[in-house]
Amino acid sequence: MSPAGCPHVGGWKADGWRQNLRLIYRCFVWTGSAETRTRKARSCVCHVCGAHLSRLHSCLSCVFFACFAKKHIHEHAGTKRHHLAVDLLYGGVYCFLCQDYVYDKEMEQISKEEQKKAWKMRGVGEKFSSWEPSRREVELLRHNPKRRRITTNCTIGLRGLINLGNTCFMNCIVQALTHTPLLRDFFLSDRHQCEMASSSCLVCEMSQLFQEFYSGRRSPHVPFRLLHLVWTHARHLAGYEQQDAHEFLIAALDVLHRHCRDDDGKRTSNHCTCIIDRIFTGGLQSDVTCQVCHGVSTTIDPFWDISLDLPGSSTPFWSLSPGGEASVLNGEGHGGGATTLTDCLRRFTRPEHLGSGAKIKCSGCHSYQESTKQLTMKKLPVVACFHLKRFEHSARLRRKISTYVSFPLELDMTPFMASSKETRDERPAERRRRQQVTPRFIQNRCIRTGSSEPDQTLALSSFSSFRESEINFLNLTFLITNETIDSDDPFLHGAASSSRYSLFAVVNHQGTLESGHYTTFIRQHKDQWFKCDDAVITKAGLKEVLDSEGTPERSTPAFLCRTVNKEFYLSVFDPPPPRVTSFTPEEELRSSDVEAELAVGVAVRHKDERQQEALCS
Amino acid sequence: MSKDYQMKAAINQKMIEMGERERLKELLRAKLVESGWKDQLKAHCKDVIREKGLEHVTVEDLVTEVTPKGRALVPDSVKKELLQRIRAFLAQHAALGFWLTPIHSPGFSKSTFSGLKCAAAEERSR
């Protein structure tokens, strides 16, 4: 069972064996193109009994397929003295003389390459493969024998930040960013290749910062270099005055996005593939409906955060009674019961009448008409940042709105998506018409045989039955084939898991508009929360986190991370959905109690999925 | 060659042709990892290896020992979901022309074909 294979493999390796083997792998094992798939479907049956599902193997010396389970391939091997066969499902090579699967390094290499190629051809990104250390890495590991292990109670990744003079606004955002799972994985895997000549790359500095945070050192870090870089690149934030954390977040993301641009190699004009965009960018759909001809004009704008108005602001906040009819509430808090984040979101996505003072030129009516505007989510970001607009700067007054807003730990964004809106608002006739326009997805999947017409109608009518029955199945497929979630896809309706979010960081503001202080709550290890107050980190209970968002003095941005499946993770990086358990009472961290350990190289590369779950928070 | 068997063969082949089988495999893989099945089986495999001795154990040993437990441990939700997807595949391809492309399998007859058509139509109307 050694990687050198068995002695019989050596005997088999005649001239041109590599070509033949590659051909076998490409055509019968790892089928990528439609042609090879068809061929596999037609010809891969047992030549003895016609079975197709009983661990078919292909002889490596002649064209012969036979089942393993019923020993037909064994008979062939015996009679023809062809001692090697390859498993058509998994590509393993079996030696009949050794009576076991053998692993020859060169053959394994060929198999892996063909598998990768097939995956690429299917357009589903790259296949996940476990990390294998290169020679250099093995050397490094040998030279550095000290290992760190992550236990459930370890506090690696938590580090205080010294306040350099009203820099709590920066500290809190930095805490949130260093605990954003995808971002952390990206930086800890050294994914950033810097192309900036000078040393003023903010992404490099972030990379350094992550190294500092995950080094295991417990003393607070002094982020002076980061501060300096931020001042250099975002002049409006420079100075020692109090700044707005949300503004800092947007400015930081912007600078990171600009400096990151070169990381991926591919760069199209309107679609950036930098890590910031892949994680934070969502698409906001704005539909303006003309009140006269009901024509809809749609635009989609990218966004990094969602800024929500609160009850108690001077803009009218409509109460959200079940009927959907609105009654304007001005300046007061919500009538009965606390406002929730979903209330704010519902308000954000409600149709808004633009009024006679803001008539839009309608392309249908060719004149200025009154219209309604509605915002919905077209594309969900992987990490959603919600910003509650507590600081009001209007002509009349500048104040902080202290209305209590309650936050859920898990949030489902499905009702706020553009696709949900379509089914909600449309009349049945329009719905049917719209359905006939959208079977793009089915078109991609169906292979049209000769007469396409009957196929199409059948496909469409079965398609409408899907909508009702909420089938989740295509969630995974869709996420594999497209990196971005397009809410036009009707199947996403039932795919609730892709629009579910879990809370992982909350930034709070205490005090007034003029002077105040920012603190952050961070989630670690799925269910442990810590409060980060500049240089002081304390363990916090879940209740404290959820209440804090609500108390009058607090809150501003909250960070939620989307729960996704493994394949999507690999195209962006994201751990499996967390399961929230009970909370623990507060206790202050002692300096040397817990020895945080980190297996070198493990956190740094993608590893086995399950271990990843244990490592990530 | 029972009719059921032939139907199974035909469906399987169409699924391979359209890449659906690969997709289902990946879905299954992801679900099994998520539900912890993979870890359970991995632990069981390690036990078997320890029992038989690392130098003497073969893949066949593992397969015989681990298969029954593996089959039993698959969560019902995963089974249901996959079944749903297969059904949806059938419903989606209920068209006549789809199944008419020649399938080279011994004993594939007209009666099998009509059986397939019925099954597909049934799925669609469900």
XYZ file of C-alpha atoms in Angstrom:
743
model
C 0.000 0.000 0.000
C 2.945 2.323 -0.361
C 2.876 5.208 -2.819
C 5.252 3.342 -5.059
C 2.480 1.000 -6.055
C 2.940 -2.691 -6.284
C 5.609 -4.478 -8.346
C 3.015 -5.451 -10.934
C 2.324 -1.854 -11.838
C 5.913 -1.516 -12.964
C 5.417 -4.425 -15.305
C 2.318 -2.837 -16.785
C 3.933 0.475 -17.583
C 4.763 -0.096 -21.221
C 5.484 2.657 -23.719
C 2.863 5.346 -23.914
C 1.128 4.126 -20.779
C 0.620 7.653 -19.611
C -1.420 8.560 -22.665
C -3.595 5.495 -22.398
C -4.194 5.989 -18.722
C -5.084 9.613 -19.227
C -7.531 8.634 -21.902
C -9.206 6.151 -19.650
C -9.503 8.651 -16.844
C -10.776 11.362 -19.091
C -13.335 9.307 -20.918
C -14.665 6.942 -18.357
C -13.857 8.102 -14.862
C -13.723 11.873 -14.626
C -16.064 12.919 -17.387
C -16.093 16.648 -17.928
C -17.589 17.408 -21.301
C -21.019 16.487 -22.554
C -19.473 14.190 -25.129
C -17.566 12.120 -22.604
C -20.577 12.024 -20.350
C -22.748 10.657 -23.093
C -20.148 8.088 -23.982
C -19.846 7.052 -20.376
C -23.574 6.766 -20.021
C -23.870 4.588 -23.073
C -20.875 2.346 -22.802
C -20.137 1.884 -19.162
C -22.005 -1.278 -18.474
C -20.685 -4.642 -17.477
C -19.699 -6.591 -20.559
C -20.720 -9.775 -18.846
C -24.036 -9.050 -17.216
C -25.079 -5.570 -18.338
C -25.172 -4.167 -14.842
C -24.273 -0.523 -14.471
C -24.253 0.192 -10.795
C -22.170 -2.498 -9.175
C -18.723 -0.924 -8.807
C -17.747 -1.040 -12.428
C -14.089 -1.339 -13.221
C -12.276 -0.915 -16.465
C -9.445 -3.193 -17.419
C -6.243 -1.257 -17.954
C -4.945 -3.487 -20.698
C -7.929 -3.787 -22.997
C -11.375 -2.341 -23.498
C -13.422 -4.241 -21.000
C -15.830 -3.045 -18.363
C -17.133 -5.363 -15.737
C -18.615 -5.255 -12.298
C -16.539 -5.742 -9.233
C -19.249 -6.764 -6.851
C -20.128 -9.836 -8.862
C -16.499 -10.649 -9.574
C -16.873 -10.394 -13.342
C -13.783 -8.281 -13.642
C -11.921 -10.814 -11.562
C -12.797 -13.485 -14.105
C -11.502 -11.292 -16.884
C -8.283 -10.631 -15.025
C -7.776 -14.307 -14.476
C -8.467 -15.460 -18.014
C -6.731 -12.652 -19.866
C -3.995 -12.166 -17.282
C -4.708 -8.434 -17.228
C -3.806 -7.695 -13.694
C -4.807 -4.071 -13.317
C -8.201 -2.399 -13.413
C -9.431 1.074 -12.533
C -12.571 1.878 -10.550
C -14.893 4.003 -12.674
C -16.397 5.808 -9.715
C -13.366 6.856 -7.747
C -10.412 6.229 -10.007
C -8.586 3.814 -7.744
C -6.336 1.230 -9.377
C -6.807 -2.374 -8.313
C -4.188 -5.073 -8.684
C -5.616 -8.577 -8.899
C -2.368 -10.198 -7.947
C -1.946 -8.159 -4.789
C -5.700 -8.292 -4.242
C -5.939 -4.731 -3.127
C -6.009 -1.181 -4.399
C -2.557 0.127 -5.094
C -1.364 3.694 -5.160
C 1.306 4.490 -7.647
C 2.473 8.080 -7.353
C 2.540 8.803 -11.057
C -0.829 7.239 -11.703
C -2.333 9.148 -8.797
C -0.917 12.314 -10.250
C -2.569 11.673 -13.600
C -5.847 10.846 -11.931
C -5.823 14.049 -9.911
C -5.027 16.158 -12.930
C -7.835 14.692 -14.979
C -10.239 15.125 -12.132
C -9.344 18.760 -11.806
C -9.800 19.257 -15.509
C -13.195 17.624 -15.464
C -14.307 19.821 -12.612
C -13.175 22.897 -14.432
C -15.076 21.854 -17.523
C -18.232 21.508 -15.545
C -17.800 25.106 -14.566
C -18.240 24.494 -10.888
C -14.982 25.911 -9.659
C -12.269 23.770 -8.159
C -12.637 20.543 -6.344
C -11.785 20.689 -2.701
C -8.581 18.825 -1.973
C -6.941 18.454 1.416
C -3.766 20.289 2.092
C -0.581 18.400 1.456
C 2.617 20.062 2.594
C 5.248 20.782 0.014
C 8.866 19.925 0.687
C 9.622 23.431 1.875
C 6.672 23.349 4.226
C 7.742 20.024 5.672
C 11.146 21.565 6.337
C 9.577 24.532 8.064
C 7.413 22.302 10.179
C 10.407 20.262 11.188
C 12.405 23.335 12.133
C 9.583 24.723 14.187
C 8.403 21.848 16.303
C 6.236 23.893 18.655
C 2.564 23.363 17.912
C -0.572 25.138 19.010
C -3.894 23.493 19.272
C -7.300 25.061 19.204
C -9.570 23.913 21.970
C -13.126 24.965 22.541
C -12.114 27.436 25.179
C -9.047 28.894 23.652
C -8.968 32.575 22.985
C -6.773 32.754 19.965
C -7.734 35.623 17.738
C -8.743 37.846 20.595
C -6.516 40.740 21.322
C -7.105 44.168 22.708
C -6.320 47.317 20.770
C -4.803 50.358 22.418
C -6.752 53.559 21.960
C -4.455 56.066 20.297
C -6.626 59.052 21.032
C -10.304 58.717 20.159
C -9.528 55.818 17.878
C -12.174 53.559 19.375
C -14.123 53.984 16.158
C -11.285 52.308 14.310
C -10.671 49.701 16.980
C -14.216 48.434 16.963
C -14.318 48.005 13.211
C -10.919 46.305 13.237
C -12.197 43.857 15.846
C -15.180 43.058 13.688
C -13.091 42.620 10.553
C -10.527 40.379 12.192
C -13.322 38.102 13.241
C -15.052 37.956 9.894
C -14.568 34.281 9.058
C -13.911 34.634 5.348
C -11.618 37.571 5.675
C -9.668 35.856 8.381
C -9.230 32.721 6.311
C -8.177 34.745 3.296
C -5.471 36.578 5.182
C -4.250 33.658 7.224
C -3.765 31.702 4.004
C -1.521 34.426 2.675
C -3.740 34.981 -0.289
C -2.688 38.549 -0.849
C 0.029 39.154 -3.394
C 1.042 42.724 -3.195
C 1.776 44.605 -6.366
C 2.182 47.981 -4.803
C 5.739 49.178 -4.895
C 5.605 51.338 -1.804
C 4.893 50.115 1.684
C 1.572 51.860 1.853
C -0.605 48.940 0.921
C -3.456 48.695 3.376
C -4.071 45.077 2.522
C -0.533 44.160 3.519
C -1.072 46.000 6.768
C -4.296 44.081 7.344
C -2.393 40.904 6.705
C 0.109 41.926 9.351
C -2.711 42.753 11.676
C -4.193 39.298 11.294
C -0.825 37.791 12.047
C -0.671 39.873 15.204
C -4.147 38.876 16.264
C -3.632 35.187 15.738
C -0.106 35.046 17.069
C -1.315 33.998 20.468
C 0.129 37.066 22.169
C -2.183 38.402 24.846
C -0.920 41.933 25.271
C -2.951 44.615 23.526
C -1.767 45.546 20.102
C -0.902 49.068 19.125
C -2.253 49.686 15.637
C -0.243 52.795 14.854
C 0.773 51.722 11.373
C -2.784 50.953 10.464
C -3.930 54.295 11.749
C -1.275 56.078 9.760
C -2.227 54.248 6.575
C -5.874 55.026 7.097
C -5.057 58.700 7.549
C -2.985 58.635 4.400
C -5.616 57.013 2.260
C -8.761 58.454 3.748
C -7.920 62.033 4.575
C -11.378 62.830 5.774
C -10.872 60.495 8.692
C -7.561 61.982 9.759
C -7.195 63.860 12.975
C -7.874 63.123 16.596
C -11.538 63.989 16.701
C -14.282 61.502 17.200
C -15.193 59.811 13.972
C -18.077 57.664 12.871
C -17.411 53.940 12.903
C -19.648 53.330 9.949
C -17.794 55.901 7.889
C -14.569 54.252 8.842
C -15.903 50.883 7.758
C -16.875 52.156 4.349
C -13.612 54.025 3.894
C -11.581 50.992 4.998
C -13.458 48.656 2.689
C -12.982 51.087 -0.133
C -9.240 51.371 0.346
C -8.880 47.623 0.781
C -10.899 47.085 -2.352
C -8.701 49.435 -4.313
C -5.490 47.901 -3.037
C -6.754 44.381 -3.461
C -7.569 44.640 -7.061
C -4.562 42.731 -8.242
C -4.978 39.637 -6.159
C -6.941 37.513 -8.459
C -5.312 38.126 -11.765
C -8.557 38.394 -13.608
C -10.108 41.788 -13.588
C -13.076 42.712 -15.724
C -14.234 46.270 -15.948
C -17.470 46.031 -14.063
C -17.056 42.909 -11.999
C -14.345 42.952 -9.396
C -13.265 39.655 -7.921
C -11.275 40.949 -4.989
C -11.959 39.397 -1.639
C -13.717 42.482 -0.348
C -16.209 42.396 -3.166
C -16.705 38.693 -2.890
C -17.506 38.957 0.780
C -19.197 42.273 1.309
C -20.779 43.346 -1.938
C -24.443 42.848 -2.446
C -26.821 44.133 -5.078
C -29.702 46.420 -4.256
C -32.533 46.478 -6.750
C -34.476 49.673 -7.125
C -37.791 49.446 -8.969
C -39.563 52.606 -9.990
C -43.150 51.945 -11.042
C -45.071 54.511 -13.011
C -48.474 55.010 -11.473
C -50.142 55.501 -14.805
C -48.899 52.765 -17.099
C -47.446 50.485 -14.402
C -44.228 50.143 -16.318
C -41.286 49.253 -14.102
C -37.818 50.612 -14.502
C -35.197 48.651 -12.625
C -31.667 49.466 -11.622
C -29.267 47.440 -9.549
C -26.674 49.132 -7.398
C -23.889 47.467 -5.468
C -23.745 48.035 -1.732
C -21.472 47.170 1.149
C -23.837 47.886 3.954
C -27.527 48.505 4.533
C -28.332 51.737 6.309
C -31.650 51.562 8.077
C -33.770 54.403 9.347
C -35.160 54.118 12.820
C -38.462 54.988 14.397
C -38.018 58.273 16.152
C -36.218 59.875 13.273
C -37.772 62.852 11.651
C -38.393 60.924 8.464
C -41.752 59.232 8.645
C -41.526 55.748 10.008
C -44.493 53.686 9.002
C -45.910 51.295 11.492
C -45.922 47.793 10.224
C -49.280 46.377 11.108
C -50.083 43.038 9.503
C -52.403 44.459 6.879
C -49.555 46.369 5.396
C -51.474 49.596 5.508
C -49.391 52.352 6.939
C -50.008 55.024 9.497
C -47.324 57.597 9.806
C -45.536 57.891 13.108
C -43.417 60.896 13.609
C -40.796 61.277 16.222
C -42.247 58.695 18.554
C -41.108 55.189 19.085
C -43.006 52.192 17.823
C -46.459 51.746 19.301
C -46.753 48.366 20.892
C -43.700 46.216 21.389
C -40.116 46.855 20.483
C -38.888 47.524 17.002
C -36.971 44.664 15.513
C -34.400 44.586 12.794
C -36.926 42.911 10.527
C -39.273 45.831 11.093
C -36.566 48.161 9.924
C -35.892 45.946 6.950
C -39.532 45.775 6.046
C -39.669 49.482 6.136
C -36.561 49.661 4.006
C -38.098 47.456 1.356
C -41.608 48.881 1.351
C -42.940 50.622 -1.770
C -42.583 54.322 -1.306
C -44.737 56.828 -3.065
C -42.474 59.488 -4.474
C -45.010 62.241 -4.382
C -46.058 64.860 -6.886
C -42.950 66.908 -6.254
C -40.693 64.188 -7.595
C -42.183 63.049 -10.866
C -40.082 60.703 -12.938
C -40.025 60.643 -16.703
C -41.666 57.413 -17.680
C -40.414 55.757 -20.857
C -43.769 54.080 -21.329
C -45.934 57.173 -21.080
C -43.260 59.513 -22.447
C -44.129 62.102 -19.860
C -43.518 62.945 -16.237
C -45.660 60.849 -13.948
C -45.952 60.087 -10.309
C -44.355 56.854 -9.320
C -43.558 54.536 -6.477
C -40.132 53.272 -5.684
C -39.217 50.065 -3.986
C -35.898 48.687 -2.832
C -35.234 44.964 -2.564
C -32.213 42.727 -2.330
C -31.118 41.433 -5.653
C -27.876 39.832 -4.653
C -27.132 38.909 -1.076
C -23.634 39.546 0.207
C -21.902 36.847 2.147
C -21.392 39.175 5.077
C -24.133 41.699 5.605
C -23.485 44.854 7.575
C -26.501 46.591 8.966
C -26.132 50.157 9.977
C -28.774 51.720 12.156
C -28.871 55.425 11.468
C -28.816 56.675 14.986
C -27.021 59.915 14.310
C -29.351 62.373 12.763
C -27.905 65.375 10.982
C -30.750 67.295 9.488
C -31.087 71.029 8.913
C -33.062 71.447 12.095
C -31.293 69.258 14.543
C -28.376 66.997 15.219
C -29.183 64.284 17.663
C -28.839 60.662 18.464
C -31.893 58.501 18.226
C -32.009 56.123 21.082
C -34.890 53.893 20.168
C -34.516 50.322 21.231
C -34.055 47.953 18.304
C -33.976 44.265 18.942
C -31.801 41.984 16.880
C -32.230 38.364 16.058
C -29.322 35.980 16.290
C -30.371 34.436 13.024
C -31.923 36.395 10.223
C -33.653 35.171 7.099
C -33.456 37.621 4.250
C -35.776 35.758 1.903
C -38.769 38.063 2.369
C -36.656 41.068 1.417
C -35.313 39.708 -1.794
C -36.360 40.842 -5.223
C -37.728 37.422 -6.117
C -39.985 37.380 -3.072
C -41.288 40.755 -3.982
C -42.365 39.509 -7.374
C -44.543 36.785 -6.006
C -45.878 39.047 -3.305
C -47.048 41.931 -5.405
C -48.058 40.521 -8.721
C -51.465 39.607 -9.943
C -51.760 36.026 -11.192
C -51.765 36.915 -14.899
C -48.602 38.906 -14.531
C -47.041 36.149 -12.537
C -47.640 33.652 -15.281
C -46.249 36.013 -17.843
C -43.154 36.590 -15.793
C -42.662 32.895 -15.369
C -42.573 32.366 -19.062
C -39.741 34.773 -19.288
C -37.498 33.346 -16.638
C -36.742 29.725 -17.369
C -33.160 30.636 -18.027
C -32.140 28.148 -15.456
C -33.953 25.292 -17.120
C -32.564 26.263 -20.468
C -29.115 25.849 -19.108
C -29.827 22.404 -17.861
C -32.009 20.787 -20.460
C -30.462 19.243 -23.480
C -32.745 20.021 -26.338
C -33.508 17.080 -28.501
C -34.919 17.489 -32.002
C -38.264 19.139 -31.495
C -37.828 21.797 -28.885
C -41.333 23.102 -28.710
C -43.115 20.397 -26.767
C -40.156 20.149 -24.429
C -40.310 23.784 -23.645
C -43.949 23.922 -22.640
C -43.615 20.836 -20.555
C -40.543 22.166 -18.869
C -42.296 25.409 -18.113
C -45.423 23.938 -16.678
C -43.467 21.639 -14.442
C -41.417 24.640 -13.508
C -44.432 26.438 -12.126
C -45.229 23.513 -9.892
C -41.782 23.862 -8.348
C -42.476 27.337 -7.209
C -45.343 26.207 -5.108
C -43.797 23.162 -3.662
C -40.667 24.812 -2.269
C -38.115 22.285 -3.300
C -34.742 23.006 -1.810
C -32.725 20.770 -3.984
C -31.294 23.113 -6.543
C -29.830 25.367 -3.935
C -26.562 23.556 -3.961
C -26.309 23.225 -7.693
C -26.938 26.819 -8.255
C -24.386 27.920 -5.786
C -21.831 25.725 -7.449
C -22.415 26.922 -10.926
C -22.558 30.609 -10.180
C -20.498 32.520 -7.747
C -23.085 35.204 -7.319
C -26.540 34.574 -6.049
C -28.999 35.857 -8.563
C -32.380 36.269 -7.055
C -33.941 35.889 -10.459
C -33.534 32.219 -9.930
C -36.946 30.959 -8.907
C -35.522 27.944 -7.167
C -33.883 30.102 -4.609
C -37.338 30.486 -3.202
C -37.165 27.295 -1.360
C -33.450 27.531 -0.815
C -33.802 29.235 2.503
C -30.376 28.307 3.726
C -28.653 30.596 1.314
C -30.487 33.653 2.628
C -29.987 32.868 6.285
C -27.590 34.919 8.297
C -25.987 34.521 11.699
C -24.856 37.347 13.866
C -21.162 37.459 14.605
C -20.309 41.014 15.572
C -22.118 43.984 17.016
C -20.681 47.459 17.332
C -22.212 49.686 19.963
C -21.955 53.345 20.651
C -22.469 54.807 24.099
C -22.856 58.458 24.770
C -23.991 61.403 22.743
C -23.366 62.757 19.333
C -20.528 64.937 20.508
C -18.680 62.505 22.683
C -19.095 58.845 23.045
C -17.380 55.526 22.998
C -17.512 52.501 20.720
C -17.334 48.901 21.862
C -17.766 45.655 19.994
C -19.198 42.250 20.777
C -17.513 39.438 18.896
C -18.587 35.848 18.511
C -15.936 33.199 18.886
C -16.292 29.443 18.492
C -19.919 29.641 17.406
C -21.422 30.377 20.781
C -19.002 32.342 22.899
C -19.241 36.080 22.938
C -16.612 38.563 23.988
C -16.850 42.259 24.547
C -13.993 44.259 23.067
C -13.557 47.634 24.699
C -10.300 48.981 23.255
C -7.608 47.169 25.205
C -9.917 45.248 27.485
C -11.551 42.008 26.396
C -14.167 40.424 28.620
C -16.296 37.370 28.205
C -19.910 38.273 27.668
C -23.152 36.426 27.886
C -25.492 36.105 24.942
C -28.180 38.005 26.753
C -25.890 40.955 27.244
C -25.125 41.035 23.550
C -28.739 40.941 22.482
C -29.823 43.470 25.058
C -27.039 45.837 24.276
C -28.259 46.375 20.821
C -31.400 47.539 22.262
C -30.534 49.817 25.116
C -31.097 53.422 24.251
C -27.547 54.447 24.167
C -26.335 51.858 21.867
C -25.786 50.550 18.561
C -24.682 50.988 15.184
C -23.327 48.503 12.765
C -24.073 44.868 13.261
C -22.370 42.226 11.213
C -24.092 39.122 10.091
C -22.501 36.321 8.241
C -24.416 34.199 5.810
C -24.730 30.488 6.240
C -23.670 28.746 3.062
C -22.659 25.301 1.896
C -19.154 24.016 1.412
C -18.914 24.550 -2.293
C -19.849 28.163 -2.000
C -17.326 28.481 0.761
C -14.598 27.355 -1.507
C -15.373 30.020 -3.967
C -15.393 32.619 -1.284
C -14.410 30.966 2.050
C -17.007 30.521 4.738
C -17.460 28.040 7.578
C -20.593 25.885 7.900
C -23.558 27.345 9.773
C -23.074 27.661 13.479
C -25.444 26.233 16.003
C -26.149 28.551 18.871
C -26.113 27.003 22.298
C -26.469 28.338 25.800
C -24.613 31.331 27.092
C -22.181 31.528 29.956
C -21.869 34.105 32.708
C -19.366 36.884 32.494
C -15.830 36.278 33.603
C -12.770 38.313 33.012
C -9.929 36.817 31.051
C -6.899 36.061 33.087
C -3.585 36.596 31.422
C -1.899 33.240 31.490
C -4.561 30.690 32.255
C -5.508 29.350 28.895
C -2.662 28.350 26.685
C -3.946 28.909 23.205
C -2.474 26.519 20.725
C -2.634 26.573 17.011
C -1.470 23.791 14.746
C 0.959 25.501 12.448
C -0.142 25.387 8.883
C -3.547 24.017 9.750
C -5.318 27.286 10.187
C -3.349 28.645 7.352
C -4.618 26.348 4.617
C -7.951 24.875 3.771
C -8.208 21.598 5.573
C -10.762 18.902 6.060
C -14.225 20.450 6.336
C -14.960 19.182 9.788
C -11.764 20.447 11.251
C -12.404 23.746 9.642
C -15.643 23.923 11.532
C -13.811 23.330 14.762
C -11.240 25.991 13.991
C -13.461 28.712 12.745
C -15.873 30.590 14.820
C -33.882 -8.231 -16.847
C -36.846 -6.983 -14.861
C -38.626 -3.852 -15.972
C -37.721 -2.033 -12.803
C -34.124 -2.844 -13.382
C -34.257 -1.556 -16.922
C -35.946 1.626 -15.804
C -33.264 2.103 -13.220
C -30.626 1.637 -15.876
C -32.273 4.111 -18.224
C -32.678 6.753 -15.557
C -29.125 6.256 -14.422
C -27.773 6.657 -17.896
C -29.744 9.784 -18.587
C -28.555 11.219 -15.338
C -24.952 10.553 -16.211
C -25.441 12.054 -19.616
C -26.854 15.258 -18.248
C -24.374 15.558 -15.456
C -27.135 15.253 -12.917
C -25.504 12.247 -11.340
C -22.364 14.249 -10.585
C -24.400 17.013 -9.063
C -26.321 14.609 -6.913
C -23.100 13.013 -5.788
C -21.720 16.349 -4.730
C -24.924 17.233 -2.956
C -24.828 13.962 -1.128
C -21.214 14.433 -0.223
C -21.854 17.868 1.224
C -24.881 16.693 3.185
C -23.062 13.734 4.624
C -20.191 15.873 5.790
C -22.529 18.417 7.283
C -24.483 15.852 9.217
C -21.355 14.331 10.704
C -21.763 11.048 8.879
C -18.304 11.244 7.388
C -16.678 11.600 10.783
C -18.627 8.732 12.247
C -17.616 6.438 9.446
C -14.038 7.629 9.550
C -13.899 6.668 13.204
C -15.371 3.284 12.397
C -12.823 2.740 9.632
C -10.042 3.512 12.042
C -11.428 0.926 14.434
C -11.525 -1.697 11.715
C -7.965 -0.911 10.696
C -6.800 -1.146 14.262
C -8.546 -4.468 14.599
C -7.151 -6.000 11.447
C -3.712 -4.473 11.729
C -2.423 -1.752 9.466
C -0.171 -3.998 7.429
C -2.782 -6.598 6.561
C -5.983 -4.706 6.017
C -7.245 -4.343 2.448
C -9.773 -2.005 0.926
C -12.136 -4.931 0.517
C -12.026 -5.578 4.243
C -12.987 -2.025 4.928
C -15.728 -2.060 2.355
C -17.307 -5.210 3.732
C -17.080 -4.058 7.310
C -18.083 -0.481 6.843
C -20.804 -0.610 4.163
C -23.685 -1.912 6.305
C -22.993 0.601 9.050
C -22.582 3.365 6.521
C -25.901 2.619 4.911
C -27.661 2.481 8.250
C -26.227 5.759 9.473
C -27.393 7.940 6.615
C -29.900 10.394 8.097
C -33.443 10.198 6.805
C -33.472 13.855 5.869
C -30.620 13.283 3.455
C -32.397 10.336 1.893
C -35.538 12.368 1.527
C -33.792 15.252 -0.083
C -32.038 13.123 -2.645
C -35.223 11.294 -3.435
C -36.932 14.614 -3.963
C -34.270 15.658 -6.364
C -34.454 12.500 -8.373
C -38.207 12.858 -8.547
C -37.832 16.428 -9.668
C -35.425 15.314 -12.351
C -38.019 12.870 -13.628
C -40.772 15.410 -13.512
C -38.626 17.889 -15.326
C -37.902 15.496 -18.125
C -41.312 14.043 -18.678
C -41.151 14.828 -22.365
C -41.372 12.041 -24.869
C -38.355 12.972 -26.902
C -36.066 12.910 -23.928
C -36.282 9.192 -23.315
C -36.366 8.199 -26.945
C -32.639 8.604 -27.524
C -31.207 5.142 -27.850
C -29.951 3.542 -24.733
C -27.597 0.657 -25.226
C -28.514 -1.714 -22.563
C -29.523 -5.292 -23.108
C -33.202 -5.907 -22.975
C -34.333 -2.318 -23.194
C -37.724 -2.603 -24.718
C -40.737 -0.551 -25.638
C -42.555 -1.658 -22.520
C -39.767 -0.293 -20.366
C -40.027 2.944 -22.200
C -43.722 3.265 -21.598
C -43.122 2.401 -17.972
C -40.705 5.285 -17.776
C -43.155 7.622 -19.394
C -45.801 6.699 -16.852
C -43.461 7.188 -13.943
C -42.392 10.575 -15.230
C -45.945 11.694 -15.848
C -46.926 10.552 -12.419
C -44.178 12.593 -10.852
C -45.223 15.634 -12.760
C -48.803 15.477 -11.693
C -47.894 14.943 -8.046
